[in-house]
mmCIF file of C-alpha atoms in Angstrom:
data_model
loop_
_atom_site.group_PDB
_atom_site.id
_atom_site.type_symbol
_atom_site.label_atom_id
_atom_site.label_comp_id
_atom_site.label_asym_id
_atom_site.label_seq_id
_atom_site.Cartn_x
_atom_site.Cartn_y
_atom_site.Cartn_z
ATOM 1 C CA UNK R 1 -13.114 -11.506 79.956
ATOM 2 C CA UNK R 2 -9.602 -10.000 79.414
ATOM 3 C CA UNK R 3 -6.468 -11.345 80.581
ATOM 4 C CA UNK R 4 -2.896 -10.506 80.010
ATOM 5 C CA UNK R 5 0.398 -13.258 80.304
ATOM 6 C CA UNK R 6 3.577 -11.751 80.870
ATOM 7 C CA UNK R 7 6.488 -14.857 79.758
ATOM 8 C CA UNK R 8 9.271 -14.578 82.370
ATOM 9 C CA UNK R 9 9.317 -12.831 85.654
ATOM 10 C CA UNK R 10 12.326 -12.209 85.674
ATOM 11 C CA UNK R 11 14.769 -11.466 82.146
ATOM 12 C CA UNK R 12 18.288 -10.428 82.731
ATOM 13 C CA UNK R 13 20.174 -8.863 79.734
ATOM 14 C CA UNK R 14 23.579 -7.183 79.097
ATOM 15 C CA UNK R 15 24.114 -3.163 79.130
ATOM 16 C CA UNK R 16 23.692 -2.817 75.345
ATOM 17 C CA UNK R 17 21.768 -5.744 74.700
ATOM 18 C CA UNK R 18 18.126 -5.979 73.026
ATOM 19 C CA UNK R 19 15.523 -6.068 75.548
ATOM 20 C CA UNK R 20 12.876 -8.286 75.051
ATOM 21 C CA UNK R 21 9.676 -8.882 77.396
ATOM 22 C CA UNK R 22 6.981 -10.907 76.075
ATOM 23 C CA UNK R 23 3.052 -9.816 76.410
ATOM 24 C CA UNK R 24 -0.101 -12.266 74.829
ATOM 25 C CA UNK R 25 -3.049 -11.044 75.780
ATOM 26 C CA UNK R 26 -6.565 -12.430 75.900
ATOM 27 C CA UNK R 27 -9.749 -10.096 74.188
ATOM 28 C CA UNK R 28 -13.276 -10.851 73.307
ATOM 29 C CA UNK R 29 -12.750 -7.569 71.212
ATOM 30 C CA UNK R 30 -10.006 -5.251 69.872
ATOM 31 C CA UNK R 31 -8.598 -3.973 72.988
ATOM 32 C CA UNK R 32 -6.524 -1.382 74.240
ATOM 33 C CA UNK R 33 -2.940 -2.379 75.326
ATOM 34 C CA UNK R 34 -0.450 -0.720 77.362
ATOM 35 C CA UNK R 35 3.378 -1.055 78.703
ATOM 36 C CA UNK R 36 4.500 0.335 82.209
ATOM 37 C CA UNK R 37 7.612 0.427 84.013
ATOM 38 C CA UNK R 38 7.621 0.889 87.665
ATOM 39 C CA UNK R 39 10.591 1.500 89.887
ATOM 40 C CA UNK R 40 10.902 0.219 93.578
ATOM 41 C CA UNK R 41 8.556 2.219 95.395
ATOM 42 C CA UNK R 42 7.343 4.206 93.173
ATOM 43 C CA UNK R 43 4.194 4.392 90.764
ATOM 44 C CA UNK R 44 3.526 3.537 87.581
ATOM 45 C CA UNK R 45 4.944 5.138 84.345
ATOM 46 C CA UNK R 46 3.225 5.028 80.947
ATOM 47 C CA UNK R 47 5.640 3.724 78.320
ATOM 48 C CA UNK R 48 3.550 3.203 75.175
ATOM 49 C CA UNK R 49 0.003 2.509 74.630
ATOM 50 C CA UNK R 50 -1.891 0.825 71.521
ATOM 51 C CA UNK R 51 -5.639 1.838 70.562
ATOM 52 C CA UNK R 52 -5.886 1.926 66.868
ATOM 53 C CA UNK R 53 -3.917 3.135 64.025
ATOM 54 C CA UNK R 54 -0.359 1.959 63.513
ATOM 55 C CA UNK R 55 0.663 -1.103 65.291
ATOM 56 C CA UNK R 56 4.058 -0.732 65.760
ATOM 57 C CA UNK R 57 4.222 1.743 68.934
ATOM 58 C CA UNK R 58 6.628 3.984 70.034
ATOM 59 C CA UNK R 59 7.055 4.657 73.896
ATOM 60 C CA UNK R 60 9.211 7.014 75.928
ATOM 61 C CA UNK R 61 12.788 5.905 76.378
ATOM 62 C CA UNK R 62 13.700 4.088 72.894
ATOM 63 C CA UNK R 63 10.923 1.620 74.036
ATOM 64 C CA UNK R 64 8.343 0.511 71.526
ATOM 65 C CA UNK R 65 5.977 -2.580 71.035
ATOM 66 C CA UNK R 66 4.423 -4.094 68.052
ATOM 67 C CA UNK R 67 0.387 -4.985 68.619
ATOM 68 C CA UNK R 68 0.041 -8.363 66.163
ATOM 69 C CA UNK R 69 -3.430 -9.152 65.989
ATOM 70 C CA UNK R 70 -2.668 -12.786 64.871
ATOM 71 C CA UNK R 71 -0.388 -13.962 67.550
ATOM 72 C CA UNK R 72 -2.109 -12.243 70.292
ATOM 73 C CA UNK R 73 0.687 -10.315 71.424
ATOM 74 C CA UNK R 74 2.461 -6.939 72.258
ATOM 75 C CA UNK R 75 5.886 -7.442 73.185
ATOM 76 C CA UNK R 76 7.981 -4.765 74.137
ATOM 77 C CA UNK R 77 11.480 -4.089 73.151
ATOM 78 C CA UNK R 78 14.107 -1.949 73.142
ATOM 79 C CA UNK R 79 17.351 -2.106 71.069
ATOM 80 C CA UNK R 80 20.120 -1.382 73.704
ATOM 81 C CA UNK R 81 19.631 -1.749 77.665
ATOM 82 C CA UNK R 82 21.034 1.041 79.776
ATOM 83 C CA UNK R 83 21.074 0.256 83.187
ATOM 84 C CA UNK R 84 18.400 2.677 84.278
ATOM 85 C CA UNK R 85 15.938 0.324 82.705
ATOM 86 C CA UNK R 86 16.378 -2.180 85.584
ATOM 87 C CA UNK R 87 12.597 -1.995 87.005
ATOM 88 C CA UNK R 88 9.588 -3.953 87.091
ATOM 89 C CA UNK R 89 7.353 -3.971 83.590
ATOM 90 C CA UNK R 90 3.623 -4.354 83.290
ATOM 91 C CA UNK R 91 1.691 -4.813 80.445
ATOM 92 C CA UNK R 92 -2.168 -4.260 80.555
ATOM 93 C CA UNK R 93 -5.160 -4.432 78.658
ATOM 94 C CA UNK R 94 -8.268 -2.702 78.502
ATOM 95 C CA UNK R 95 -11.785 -2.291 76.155
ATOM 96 C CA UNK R 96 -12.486 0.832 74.633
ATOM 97 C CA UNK R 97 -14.975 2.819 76.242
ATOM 98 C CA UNK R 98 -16.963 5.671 76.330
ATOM 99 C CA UNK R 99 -17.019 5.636 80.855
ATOM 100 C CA UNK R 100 -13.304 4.140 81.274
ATOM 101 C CA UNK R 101 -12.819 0.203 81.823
ATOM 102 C CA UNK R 102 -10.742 -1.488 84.589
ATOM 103 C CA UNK R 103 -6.899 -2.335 83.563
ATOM 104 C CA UNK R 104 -6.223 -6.250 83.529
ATOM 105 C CA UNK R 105 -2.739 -6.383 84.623
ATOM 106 C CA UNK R 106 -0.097 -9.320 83.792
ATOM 107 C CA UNK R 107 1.968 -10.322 86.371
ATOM 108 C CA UNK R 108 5.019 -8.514 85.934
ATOM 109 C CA UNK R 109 8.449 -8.945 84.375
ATOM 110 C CA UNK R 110 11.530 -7.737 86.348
ATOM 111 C CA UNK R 111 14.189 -6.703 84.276
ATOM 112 C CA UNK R 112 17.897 -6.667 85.278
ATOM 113 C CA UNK R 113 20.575 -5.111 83.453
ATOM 114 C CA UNK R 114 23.944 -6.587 84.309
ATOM 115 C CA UNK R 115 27.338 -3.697 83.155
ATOM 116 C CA UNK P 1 -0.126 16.342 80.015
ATOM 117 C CA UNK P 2 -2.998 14.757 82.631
ATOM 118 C CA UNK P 3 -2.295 14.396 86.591
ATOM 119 C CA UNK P 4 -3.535 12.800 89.360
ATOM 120 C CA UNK P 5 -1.863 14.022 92.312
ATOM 121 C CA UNK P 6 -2.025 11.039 95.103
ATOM 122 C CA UNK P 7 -1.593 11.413 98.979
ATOM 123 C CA UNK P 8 0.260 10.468 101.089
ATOM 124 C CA UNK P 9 3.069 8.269 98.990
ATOM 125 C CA UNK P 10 3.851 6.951 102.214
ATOM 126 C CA UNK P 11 2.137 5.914 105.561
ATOM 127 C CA UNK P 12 2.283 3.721 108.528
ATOM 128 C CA UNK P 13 -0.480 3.400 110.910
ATOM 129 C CA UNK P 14 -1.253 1.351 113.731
ATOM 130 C CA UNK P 15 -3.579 -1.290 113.922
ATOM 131 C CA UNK P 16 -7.537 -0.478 114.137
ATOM 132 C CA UNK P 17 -7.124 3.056 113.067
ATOM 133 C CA UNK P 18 -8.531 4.909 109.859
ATOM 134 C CA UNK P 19 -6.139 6.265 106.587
ATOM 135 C CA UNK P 20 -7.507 8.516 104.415
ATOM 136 C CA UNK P 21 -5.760 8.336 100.584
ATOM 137 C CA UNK P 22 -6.685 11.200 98.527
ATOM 138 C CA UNK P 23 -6.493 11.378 94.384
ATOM 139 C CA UNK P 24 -6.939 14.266 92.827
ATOM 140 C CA UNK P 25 -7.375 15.037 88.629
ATOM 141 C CA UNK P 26 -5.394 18.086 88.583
ATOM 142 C CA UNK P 27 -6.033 19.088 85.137
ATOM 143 C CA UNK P 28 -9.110 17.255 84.082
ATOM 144 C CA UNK P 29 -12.550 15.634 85.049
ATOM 145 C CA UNK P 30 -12.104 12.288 86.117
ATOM 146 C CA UNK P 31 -15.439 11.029 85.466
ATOM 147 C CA UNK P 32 -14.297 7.447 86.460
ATOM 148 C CA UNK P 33 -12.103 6.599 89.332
ATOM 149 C CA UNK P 34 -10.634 2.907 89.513
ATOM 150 C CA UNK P 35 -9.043 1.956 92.882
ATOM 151 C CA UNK P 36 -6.062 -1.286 92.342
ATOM 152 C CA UNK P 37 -3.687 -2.624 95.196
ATOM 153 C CA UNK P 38 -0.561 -4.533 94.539
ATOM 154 C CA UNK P 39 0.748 -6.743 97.548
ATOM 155 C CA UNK P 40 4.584 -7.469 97.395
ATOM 156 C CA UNK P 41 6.132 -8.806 94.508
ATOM 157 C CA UNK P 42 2.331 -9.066 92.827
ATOM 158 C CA UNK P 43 0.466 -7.388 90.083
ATOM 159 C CA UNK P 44 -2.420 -4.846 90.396
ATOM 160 C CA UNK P 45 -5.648 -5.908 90.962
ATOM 161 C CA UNK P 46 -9.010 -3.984 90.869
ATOM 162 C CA UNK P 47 -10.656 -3.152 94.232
ATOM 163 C CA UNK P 48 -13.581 -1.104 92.819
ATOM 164 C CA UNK P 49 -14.890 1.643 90.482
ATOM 165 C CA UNK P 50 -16.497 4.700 91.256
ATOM 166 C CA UNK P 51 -18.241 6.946 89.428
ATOM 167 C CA UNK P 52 -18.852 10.928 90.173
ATOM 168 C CA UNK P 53 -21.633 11.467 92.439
ATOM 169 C CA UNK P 54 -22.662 7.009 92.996
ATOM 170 C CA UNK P 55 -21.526 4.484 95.063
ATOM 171 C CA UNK P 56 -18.614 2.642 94.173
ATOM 172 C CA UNK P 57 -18.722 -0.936 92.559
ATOM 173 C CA UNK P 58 -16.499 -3.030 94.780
ATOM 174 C CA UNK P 59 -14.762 -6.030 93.035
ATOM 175 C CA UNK P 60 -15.506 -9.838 94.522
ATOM 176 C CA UNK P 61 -13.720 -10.105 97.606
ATOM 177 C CA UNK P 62 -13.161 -6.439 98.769
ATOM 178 C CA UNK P 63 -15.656 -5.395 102.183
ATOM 179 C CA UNK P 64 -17.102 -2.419 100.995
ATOM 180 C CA UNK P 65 -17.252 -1.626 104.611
ATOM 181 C CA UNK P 66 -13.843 -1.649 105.269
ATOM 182 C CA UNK P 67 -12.427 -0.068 102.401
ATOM 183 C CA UNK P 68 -14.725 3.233 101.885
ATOM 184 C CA UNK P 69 -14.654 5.184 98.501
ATOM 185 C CA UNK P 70 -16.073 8.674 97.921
ATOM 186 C CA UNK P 71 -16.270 10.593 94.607
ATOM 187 C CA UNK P 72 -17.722 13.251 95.398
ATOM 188 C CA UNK P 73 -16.832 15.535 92.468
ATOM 189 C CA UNK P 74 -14.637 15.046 89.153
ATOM 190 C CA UNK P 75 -11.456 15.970 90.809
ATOM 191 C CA UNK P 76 -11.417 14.141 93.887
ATOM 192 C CA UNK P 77 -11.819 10.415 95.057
ATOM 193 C CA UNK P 78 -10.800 9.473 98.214
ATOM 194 C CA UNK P 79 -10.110 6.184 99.711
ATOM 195 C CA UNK P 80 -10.810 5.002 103.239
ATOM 196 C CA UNK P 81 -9.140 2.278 104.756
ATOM 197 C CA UNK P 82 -11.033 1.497 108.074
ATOM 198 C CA UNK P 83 -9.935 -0.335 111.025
ATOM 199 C CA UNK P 84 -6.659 -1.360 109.270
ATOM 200 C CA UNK P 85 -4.885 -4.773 110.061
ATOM 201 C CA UNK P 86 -1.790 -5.714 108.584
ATOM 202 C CA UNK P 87 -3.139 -7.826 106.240
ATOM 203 C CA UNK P 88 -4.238 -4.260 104.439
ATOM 204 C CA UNK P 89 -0.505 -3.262 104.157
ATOM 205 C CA UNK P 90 -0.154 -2.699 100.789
ATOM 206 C CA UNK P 91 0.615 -0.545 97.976
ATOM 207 C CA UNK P 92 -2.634 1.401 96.522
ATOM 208 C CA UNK P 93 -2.830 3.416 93.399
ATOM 209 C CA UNK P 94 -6.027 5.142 91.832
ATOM 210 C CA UNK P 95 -6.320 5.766 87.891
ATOM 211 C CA UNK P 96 -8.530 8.101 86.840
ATOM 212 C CA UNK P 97 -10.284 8.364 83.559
ATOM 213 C CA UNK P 98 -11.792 11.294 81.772
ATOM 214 C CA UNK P 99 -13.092 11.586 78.074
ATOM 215 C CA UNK P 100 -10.442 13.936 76.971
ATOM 216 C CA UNK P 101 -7.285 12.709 78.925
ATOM 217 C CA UNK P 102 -7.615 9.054 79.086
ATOM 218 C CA UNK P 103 -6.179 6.743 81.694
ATOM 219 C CA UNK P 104 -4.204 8.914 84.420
ATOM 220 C CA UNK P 105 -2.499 6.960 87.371
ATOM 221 C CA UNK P 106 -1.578 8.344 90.311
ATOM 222 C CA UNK P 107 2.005 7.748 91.960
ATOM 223 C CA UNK P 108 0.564 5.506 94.905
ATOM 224 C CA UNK P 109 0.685 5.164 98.396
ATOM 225 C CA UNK P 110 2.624 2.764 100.430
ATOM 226 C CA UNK P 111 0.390 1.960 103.648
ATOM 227 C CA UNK P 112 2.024 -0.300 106.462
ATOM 228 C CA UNK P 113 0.131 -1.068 109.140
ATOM 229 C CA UNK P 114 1.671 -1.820 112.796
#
């Protein structure tokens, strides 16, 4: 089974500061990842997305997120917080597949940007 | 790019009544529909999967009675919510998947029931 750990609810950074949210996941096999933001009452957005290929992602928004094999993970960062990042952050993780597979959401990290 | 187009964003019903939440693929064939709800201040979690044209595949826990799910073509799924309580308040969101497009969410729909 697939599971995903999001480390800290809640982060709080500084307008201008590096954003950091932390992702491990759990796979049987190489799975797909993903990163999405979602604002307060709203749906979710697609920031970046791993499959194959490079693993150093690029998302919308400065955002990227580096898929290391070794340590489990696929943290997302971003180099300088602007205050219209404040929003709730999933990551997710899927199997490839031919039909579609069910998302495995973590639990969420709330980001806060403070001016 | 890929849309799912979900309706209503928004609704409040009263207690023992029926909402209807459409999703539809606007610009390609979702072959696979996956329903998820998120209660307050929680995560997403599967409800069930449907498939074009078969019955739905309901996750542990979820009363396939209660919450209905049609798919009858590779645009539209629909979601029923029957005889809602407030327990079923909740924030619902489909993703639908097609072989060209990938995974497509829709925008959700807030349902409050009174």
């Amino acid at each position: 089974a697939q599971s995903v750990t999001q480390l800290g609810s809640h982060v709080s950074v500084s307008e201008g500061a590096l954003v950091l949210l932390r992702c491990n996941y759990s796979s049987s096999v190489p799975p797909y990842l993903f990163w999405y933001v979602q604002y307060p009452n709203q749906g979710l957005q697609l920031l970046l997305k791993y499959t194959t290929g490079a693993t150093l992602v690029k998302g919308i928004n400065g955002f990227e997120a580096e898929f290391k094999k070794s340590e489990t993970s696929f943290h997302l960062t971003k180099p300088s917080a602007h205050m219209s990042d404040a929003a709730e952050y999933f990551c997710a993780v899927t199997l490839p597949s031919n039909t579609g597979n069910q998302f495995y959401f973590g639990t969420g990290t709330s980001l806060t940007v403070i001016p | 790019g890929a849309v799912v187009s979900q309706h209503p964003s928004r609704v409040i019903c009263k207690s023992g009544t029926s909402v209807k939440i459409e999703c539809r693929s606007l610009d390609f064939q979702a072959t696979t529909m996956f329903w998820y709800r998120q209660f307050p201040k929680q995560s997403l979690m599967l409800m069930a999967t449907s498939n074009e044209g078969s019955k739905a595949t309901y996750e542990q826990g979820v009363e396939k009675d209660k919450f209905l799910i049609n798919h009858a073509s590779l645009t539209l799924s629909t979601l029923t919510v029957t005889s809602a309580h407030p327990e079923d308040s909740s924030f619902y969101i489909c993703s639908g998947w097609g072989a060209s497009s990938g995974y497509t969410f829709g925008s959700g729909t807030r349902l409050t029931v009174v």
